[in-house]
Structure formats: structure tokens, C-alpha cells
XYZ file of C-alpha atoms in Angstrom:
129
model
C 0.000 0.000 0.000
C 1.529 3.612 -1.088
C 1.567 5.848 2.325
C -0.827 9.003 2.218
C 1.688 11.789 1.697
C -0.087 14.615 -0.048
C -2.926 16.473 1.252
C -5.201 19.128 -0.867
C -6.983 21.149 1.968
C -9.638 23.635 0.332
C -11.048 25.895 3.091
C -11.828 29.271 3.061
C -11.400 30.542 6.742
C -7.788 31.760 7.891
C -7.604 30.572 10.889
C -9.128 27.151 10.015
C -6.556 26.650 7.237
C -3.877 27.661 9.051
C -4.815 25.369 12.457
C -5.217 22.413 9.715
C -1.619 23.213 8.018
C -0.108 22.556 11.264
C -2.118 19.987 12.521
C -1.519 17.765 9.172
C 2.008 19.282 8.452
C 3.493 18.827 12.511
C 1.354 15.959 13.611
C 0.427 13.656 10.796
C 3.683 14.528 8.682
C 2.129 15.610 5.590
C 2.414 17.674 2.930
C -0.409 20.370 2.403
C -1.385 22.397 -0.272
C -4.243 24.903 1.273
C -6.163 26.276 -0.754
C -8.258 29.578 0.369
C -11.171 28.977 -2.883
C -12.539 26.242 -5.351
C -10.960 28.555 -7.805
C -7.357 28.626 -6.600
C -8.063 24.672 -5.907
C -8.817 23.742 -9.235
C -5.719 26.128 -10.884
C -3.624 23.586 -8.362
C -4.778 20.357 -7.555
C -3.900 18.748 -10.992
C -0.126 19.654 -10.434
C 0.298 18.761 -6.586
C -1.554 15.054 -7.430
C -3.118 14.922 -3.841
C -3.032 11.299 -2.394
C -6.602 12.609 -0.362
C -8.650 16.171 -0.659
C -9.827 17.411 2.662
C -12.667 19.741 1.544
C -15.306 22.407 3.376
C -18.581 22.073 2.037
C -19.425 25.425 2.058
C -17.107 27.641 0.630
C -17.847 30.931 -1.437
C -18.218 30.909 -5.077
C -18.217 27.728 -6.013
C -19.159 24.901 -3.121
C -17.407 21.952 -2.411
C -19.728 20.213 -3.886
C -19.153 22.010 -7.158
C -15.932 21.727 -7.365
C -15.433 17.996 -7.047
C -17.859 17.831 -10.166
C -15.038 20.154 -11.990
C -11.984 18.277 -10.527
C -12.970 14.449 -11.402
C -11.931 15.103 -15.245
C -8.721 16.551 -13.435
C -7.932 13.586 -10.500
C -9.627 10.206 -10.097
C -11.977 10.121 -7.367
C -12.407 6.837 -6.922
C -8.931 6.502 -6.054
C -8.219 9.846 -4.338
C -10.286 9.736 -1.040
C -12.415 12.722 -0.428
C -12.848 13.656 3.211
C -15.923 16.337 3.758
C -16.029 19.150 6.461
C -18.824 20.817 7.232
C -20.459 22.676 10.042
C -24.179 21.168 8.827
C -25.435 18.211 11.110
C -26.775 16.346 8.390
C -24.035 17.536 5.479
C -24.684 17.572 1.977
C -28.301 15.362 1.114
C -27.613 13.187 -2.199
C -25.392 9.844 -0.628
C -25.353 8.396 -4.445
C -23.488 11.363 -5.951
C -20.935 11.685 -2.487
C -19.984 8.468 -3.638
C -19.555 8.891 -7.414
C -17.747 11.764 -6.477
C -15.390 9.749 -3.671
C -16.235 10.868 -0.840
C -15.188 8.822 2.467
C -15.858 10.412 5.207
C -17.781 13.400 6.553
C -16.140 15.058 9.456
C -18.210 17.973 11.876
C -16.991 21.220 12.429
C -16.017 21.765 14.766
C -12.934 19.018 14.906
C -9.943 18.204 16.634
C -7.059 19.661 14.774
C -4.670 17.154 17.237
C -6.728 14.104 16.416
C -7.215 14.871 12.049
C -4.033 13.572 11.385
C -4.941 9.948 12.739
C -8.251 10.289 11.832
C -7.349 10.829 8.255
C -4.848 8.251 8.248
C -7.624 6.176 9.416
C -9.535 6.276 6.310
C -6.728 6.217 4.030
C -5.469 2.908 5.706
C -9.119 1.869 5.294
C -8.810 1.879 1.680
C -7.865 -0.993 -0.338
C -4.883 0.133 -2.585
């Protein structure tokens, strides 16, 4: 099994992307690539070939959902786990289309930035490579 190395992290508060960086960078080992916009993600994501995306679901201009439509011609999202945040109980509605579009995992906000790094880890080791 290839280890999870490279993280794309799309989140458009600050301090949340910044706490995340760290957490992911200092705890879990990882490289990051935040991302402050869908925008800037999809400009990016294609050249820093993320081994997982660790996406908000709501994020201005274009939503997370939105953009994993407009990355899977980019990245293959069956094999590049999606892990959701989101700060709605229930999270996005439509469980058929999170899973066409590889989604994992759905993760409340607020989280434990000194537990993400095993938790995300978790999945990835959950995965059948």
C-alpha cells in the first residue's frame, strides 16, 4: 500500500486553514497544499496530485460540492479519497453522488485539529490500494 503523503486542503477561513496546516504538516507529517477557494483549488490540484482532498462544504463561489464535479476530469476520485467538512449536522443530502464523487468520510466542524491527522490516516489505511 503507497503511504498518504499529499494532502489538498480547500477551506476558506484563515484561521481554520492555518490550524489544519499545522495539525496535518506537525502531527500527521504531511504535505499540504491549502487552498483559500474552489478557484485557486482547481488552478492547483492537478499539479500537486493529492493522495486525499480534505474539503469544506461550504465555501464561497463555487461549493465543495461544485468543485469535485469540476476536478474528477482533473484527479480520479475513486482513487483519491475525499474527506468532507462541514459545520451542517446532516451535510450535503444526495449519498449516491458523495460516492460517485469519492467521498469517504464526513467530518463535523467543529474538529480536533490534534486528532485529524490519525483520523485521516484512518480512512486512508481503510482503503484498499
Amino acid at each position: 500500500m503507497r503511504p498518504l503523503q499529499r494532502i489538498l486542503h480547500v477551506e476558506d477561513v484563515p484561521s481554520i486553514r492555518v490550524v489544519t496546516r499545522i495539525a496535518l504538516e506537525k502531527l500527521g507529517g504531511f504535505q499540504v497544499l491549502s487552498c483559500a477557494s474552489g478557484l485557486e483549488a482547481l488552478e492547483q490540484a492537478q499539479r500537486f496530485a493529492p493522495d486525499m482532498i480534505l474539503l469544506d462544504v461550504m465555501l464561497p463561489q463555487m461549493g465543495g460540492m461544485e468543485l469535485l464535479r469540476q476536478l474528477s476530469p482533473q484527479i480520479d476520485l475513486q482513487r483519491t479519497p475525499v474527506v468532507l467538512l462541514t459545520g451542517q449536522p446532516n451535510g450535503p443530502a444526495d449519498a449516491d453522488e458523495l460516492q460517485r464523487l469519492g467521498v469517504r468520510k464526513l467530518l463535523q466542524k467543529p474538529f480536533d485539529p490534534l486528532q485529524l491527522a490519525t483520523q485521516l490516516q484512518e480512512i486512508w489505511n481503510a482503503e484498499e490500494r
